[in-house]
Short mmCIF file of C-alpha atoms in Angstrom, two decimals:
data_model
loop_
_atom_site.label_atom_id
_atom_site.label_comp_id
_atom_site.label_asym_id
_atom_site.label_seq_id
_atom_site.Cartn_x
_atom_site.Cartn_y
_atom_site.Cartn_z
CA UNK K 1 -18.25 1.19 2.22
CA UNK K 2 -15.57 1.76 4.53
CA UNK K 3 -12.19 3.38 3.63
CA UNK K 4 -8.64 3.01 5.19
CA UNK K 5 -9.01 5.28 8.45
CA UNK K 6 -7.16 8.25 8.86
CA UNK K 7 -6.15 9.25 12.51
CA UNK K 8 -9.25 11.68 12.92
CA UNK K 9 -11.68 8.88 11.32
CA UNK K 10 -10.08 6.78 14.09
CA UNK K 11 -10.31 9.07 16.84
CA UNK K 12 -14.01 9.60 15.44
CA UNK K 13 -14.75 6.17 15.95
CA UNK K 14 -13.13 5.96 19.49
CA UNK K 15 -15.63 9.06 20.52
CA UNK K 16 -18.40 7.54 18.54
CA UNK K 17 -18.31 4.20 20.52
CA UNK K 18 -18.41 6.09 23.71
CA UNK K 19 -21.55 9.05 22.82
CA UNK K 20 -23.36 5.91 20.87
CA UNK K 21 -23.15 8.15 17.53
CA UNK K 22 -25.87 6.45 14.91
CA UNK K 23 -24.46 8.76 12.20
CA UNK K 24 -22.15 7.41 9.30
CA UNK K 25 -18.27 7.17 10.24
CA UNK K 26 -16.65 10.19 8.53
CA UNK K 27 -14.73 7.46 6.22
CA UNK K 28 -17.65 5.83 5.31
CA UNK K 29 -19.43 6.58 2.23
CA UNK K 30 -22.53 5.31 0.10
CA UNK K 31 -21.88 4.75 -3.56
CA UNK K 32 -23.97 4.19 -6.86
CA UNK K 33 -24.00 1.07 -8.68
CA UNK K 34 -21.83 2.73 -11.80
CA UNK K 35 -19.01 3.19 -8.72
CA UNK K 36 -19.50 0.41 -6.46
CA UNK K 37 -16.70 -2.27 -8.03
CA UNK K 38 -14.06 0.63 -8.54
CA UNK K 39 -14.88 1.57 -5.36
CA UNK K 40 -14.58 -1.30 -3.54
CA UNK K 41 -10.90 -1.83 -4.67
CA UNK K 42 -9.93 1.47 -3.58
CA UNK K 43 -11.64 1.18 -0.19
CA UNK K 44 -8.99 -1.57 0.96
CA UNK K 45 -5.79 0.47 0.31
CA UNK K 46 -7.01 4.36 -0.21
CA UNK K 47 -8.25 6.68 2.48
CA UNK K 48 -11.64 8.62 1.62
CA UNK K 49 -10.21 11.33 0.27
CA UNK K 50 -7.41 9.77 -1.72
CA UNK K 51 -10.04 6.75 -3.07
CA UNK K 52 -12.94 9.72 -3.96
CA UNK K 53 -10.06 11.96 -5.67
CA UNK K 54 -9.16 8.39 -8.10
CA UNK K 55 -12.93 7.31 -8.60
CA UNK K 56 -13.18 11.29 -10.42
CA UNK K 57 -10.40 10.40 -12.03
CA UNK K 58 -11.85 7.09 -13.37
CA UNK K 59 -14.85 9.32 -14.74
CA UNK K 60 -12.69 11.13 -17.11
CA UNK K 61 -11.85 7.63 -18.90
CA UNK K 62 -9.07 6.69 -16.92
CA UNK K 63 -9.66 2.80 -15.68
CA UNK K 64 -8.28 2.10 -12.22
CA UNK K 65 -9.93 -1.57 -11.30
CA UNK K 66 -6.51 -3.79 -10.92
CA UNK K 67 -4.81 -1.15 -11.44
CA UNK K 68 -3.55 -0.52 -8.12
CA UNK K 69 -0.27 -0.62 -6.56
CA UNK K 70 1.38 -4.11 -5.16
CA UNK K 71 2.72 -2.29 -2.39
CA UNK K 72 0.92 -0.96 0.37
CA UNK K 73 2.03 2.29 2.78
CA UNK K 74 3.21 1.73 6.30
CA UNK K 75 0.96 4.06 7.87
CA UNK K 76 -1.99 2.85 5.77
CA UNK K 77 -1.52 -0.70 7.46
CA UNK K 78 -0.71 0.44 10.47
CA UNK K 79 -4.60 2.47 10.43
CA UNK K 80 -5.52 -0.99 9.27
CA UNK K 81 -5.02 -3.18 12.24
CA UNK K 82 -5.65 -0.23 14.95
CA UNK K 83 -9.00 -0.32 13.49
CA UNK K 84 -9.56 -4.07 13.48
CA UNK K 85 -8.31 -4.44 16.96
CA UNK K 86 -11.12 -4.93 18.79
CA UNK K 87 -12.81 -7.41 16.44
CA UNK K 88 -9.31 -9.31 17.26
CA UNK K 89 -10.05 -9.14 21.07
CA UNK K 90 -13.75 -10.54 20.43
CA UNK K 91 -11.91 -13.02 18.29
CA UNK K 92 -9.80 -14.19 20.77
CA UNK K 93 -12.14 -14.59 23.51
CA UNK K 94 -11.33 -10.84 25.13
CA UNK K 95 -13.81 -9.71 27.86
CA UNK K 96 -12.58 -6.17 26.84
CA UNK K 97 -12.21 -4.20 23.78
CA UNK K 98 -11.06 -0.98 25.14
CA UNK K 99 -7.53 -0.15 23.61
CA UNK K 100 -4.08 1.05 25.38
CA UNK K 101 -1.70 3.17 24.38
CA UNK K 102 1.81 3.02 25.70
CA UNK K 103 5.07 4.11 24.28
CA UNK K 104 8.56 2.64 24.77
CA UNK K 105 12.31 2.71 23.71
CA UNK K 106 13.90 -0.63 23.49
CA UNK K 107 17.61 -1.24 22.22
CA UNK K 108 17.53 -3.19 19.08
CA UNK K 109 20.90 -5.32 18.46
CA UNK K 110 22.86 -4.72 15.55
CA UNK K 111 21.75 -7.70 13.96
CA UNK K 112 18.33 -6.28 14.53
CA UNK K 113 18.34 -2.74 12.22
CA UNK K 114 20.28 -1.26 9.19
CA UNK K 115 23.58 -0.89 9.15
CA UNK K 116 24.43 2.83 10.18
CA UNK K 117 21.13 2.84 12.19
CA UNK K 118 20.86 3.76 16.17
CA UNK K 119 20.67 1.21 18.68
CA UNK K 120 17.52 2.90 20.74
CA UNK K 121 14.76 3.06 19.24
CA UNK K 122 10.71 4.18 19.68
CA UNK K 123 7.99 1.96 19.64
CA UNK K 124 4.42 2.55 20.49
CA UNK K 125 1.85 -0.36 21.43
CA UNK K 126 -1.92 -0.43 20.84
CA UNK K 127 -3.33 -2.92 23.09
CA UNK K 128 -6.70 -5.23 24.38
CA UNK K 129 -6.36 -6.51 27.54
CA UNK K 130 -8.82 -9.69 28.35
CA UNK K 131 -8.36 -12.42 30.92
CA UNK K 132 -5.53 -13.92 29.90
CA UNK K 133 -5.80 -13.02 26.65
CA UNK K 134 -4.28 -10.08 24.66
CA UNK K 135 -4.02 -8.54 21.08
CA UNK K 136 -1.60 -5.66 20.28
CA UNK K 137 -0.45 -3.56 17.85
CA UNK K 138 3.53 -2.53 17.79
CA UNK K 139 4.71 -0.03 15.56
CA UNK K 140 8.47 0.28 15.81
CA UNK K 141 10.53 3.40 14.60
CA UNK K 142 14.25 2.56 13.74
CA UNK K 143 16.77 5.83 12.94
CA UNK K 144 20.01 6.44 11.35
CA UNK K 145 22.45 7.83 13.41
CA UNK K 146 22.70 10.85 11.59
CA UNK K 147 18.94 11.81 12.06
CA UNK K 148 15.98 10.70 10.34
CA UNK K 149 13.97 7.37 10.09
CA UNK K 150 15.71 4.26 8.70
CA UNK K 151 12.85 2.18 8.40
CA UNK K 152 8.94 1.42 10.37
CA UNK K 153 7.93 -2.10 11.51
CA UNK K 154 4.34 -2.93 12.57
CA UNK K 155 3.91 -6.12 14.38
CA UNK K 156 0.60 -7.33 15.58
CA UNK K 157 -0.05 -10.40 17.58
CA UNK K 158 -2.16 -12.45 20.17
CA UNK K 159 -2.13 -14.72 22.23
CA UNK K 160 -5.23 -16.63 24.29
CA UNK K 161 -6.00 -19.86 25.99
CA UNK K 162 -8.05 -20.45 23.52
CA UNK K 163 -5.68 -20.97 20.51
CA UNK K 164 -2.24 -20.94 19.77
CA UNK K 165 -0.31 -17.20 19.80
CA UNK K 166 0.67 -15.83 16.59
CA UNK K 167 2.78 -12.79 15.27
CA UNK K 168 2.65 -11.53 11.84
CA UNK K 169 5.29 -8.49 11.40
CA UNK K 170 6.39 -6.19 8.38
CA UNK K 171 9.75 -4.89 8.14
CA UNK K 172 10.46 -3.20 5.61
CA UNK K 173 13.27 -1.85 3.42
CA UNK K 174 15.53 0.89 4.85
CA UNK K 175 14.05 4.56 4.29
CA UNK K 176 10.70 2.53 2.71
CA UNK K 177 7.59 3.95 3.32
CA UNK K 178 5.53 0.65 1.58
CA UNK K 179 6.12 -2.65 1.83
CA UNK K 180 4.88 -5.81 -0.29
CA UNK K 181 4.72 -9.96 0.22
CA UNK K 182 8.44 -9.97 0.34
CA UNK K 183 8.50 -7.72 3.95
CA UNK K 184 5.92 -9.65 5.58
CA UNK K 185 6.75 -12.78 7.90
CA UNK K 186 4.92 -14.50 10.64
CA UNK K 187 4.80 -17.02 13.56
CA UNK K 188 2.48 -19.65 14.40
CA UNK K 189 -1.19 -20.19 13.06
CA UNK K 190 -2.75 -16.46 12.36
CA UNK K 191 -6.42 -16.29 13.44
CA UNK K 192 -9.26 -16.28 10.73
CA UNK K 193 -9.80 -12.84 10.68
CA UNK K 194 -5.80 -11.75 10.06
CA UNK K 195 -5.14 -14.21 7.49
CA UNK K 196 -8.79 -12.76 5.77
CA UNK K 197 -6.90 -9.61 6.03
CA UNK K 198 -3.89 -10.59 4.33
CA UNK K 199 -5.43 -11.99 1.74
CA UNK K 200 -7.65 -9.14 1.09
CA UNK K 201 -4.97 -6.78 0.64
CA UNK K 202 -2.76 -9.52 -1.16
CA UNK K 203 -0.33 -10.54 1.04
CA UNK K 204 1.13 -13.58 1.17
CA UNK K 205 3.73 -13.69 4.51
CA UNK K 206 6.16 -16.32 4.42
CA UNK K 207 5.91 -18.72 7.31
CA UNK K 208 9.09 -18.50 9.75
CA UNK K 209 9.94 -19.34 13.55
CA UNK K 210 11.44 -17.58 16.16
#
């Protein structure tokens, strides 16, 4: 089974695509039958190390199945949808799957951050081009004015001629670093494939427009 990508499992992948690599992905692993359920609950929210490290612990008589947190880290979600952006781009009708990085710094209205937060801040965009189609990934870095990070949105959207755009965005609480239901909003009619990923991490956005 697959667990949350790190950065190296995802620049693994990005290498692997290109070299055709047949071996397993370095956040893959096979487990027995005694592991499998346990397993498969920590896959969706644990990176390999972190979900191997609490199966051991699950061993010495400590049960983790629904025991897991509500809340989910920013940078764990953020792997999340980096990884799943291609299969968005197929979803949407793409005719490419290769993913572009850019990095900007837009000014953000007061109404817009925390109070006592800058006005400029940095973003950085993951996205699949197709004809006339795109999907993208936006993660958004708000600071205080004193120094330091006030709080991380991650955005991710598309938009074809195929179906109706949609956003779904997570902002959390200032100087967060998870979020739950309560953070999570979106626009329009999310495809398939991102409301199956909402639900399998437990998310339940509430629907708003903009």
């Amino acid at each position: 089974m697959d667990f949350v990508p790190r950065e190296s499992d995802l620049e693994w992948r990005r290498g692997a695509s290109r070299k055709a690599v047949e071996s397993d992905p370095p956040d893959s692993c096979w487990l027995c039958a005694r592991h499998a359920a346990c397993g498969r609950l920590l896959s969706t929210r644990m990176d390999i190390d972190r979900g191997l490290d609490t199966l051991r612990e699950a061993d010495e008589g400590i049960d983790v199945r629904g025991r897991l947190s509500e809340s989910i880290e920013i940078d764990a979600w953020e792997r999340i949808l980096r990884r799943a952006l291609p299969d968005f781009a197929v979803e949407i009708g793409s005719d490419d799957t290769e993913i572009e990085e850019d990095s900007q710094n837009p000014y953000f209205g007061d109404s817009e951050i925390p109070r006592g937060a800058a006005n400029w801040v940095s973003a950085d965009l993951w996205t699949v081009y197709g004809h006339l189609a795109q999907a993208s990934v936006d993660r958004t870095q708000i600071y205080w004015r004193t120094g330091g990070i006030a709080r991380v949105d991650i955005q991710i959207g598309a938009v074809s001629p195929h179906a109706p755009g949609w956003t779904v965005w997570v902002t959390p609480q200032p100087d967060a670093t998870t979020f739950t239901s309560a953070d999570v909003t979106m626009s329009g009619e999310p495809s398939p494939l991102m409301m199956e990923l909402l639900e399998r991490y437990g998310l339940e956005p509430a629907l708003v427009e903009r």
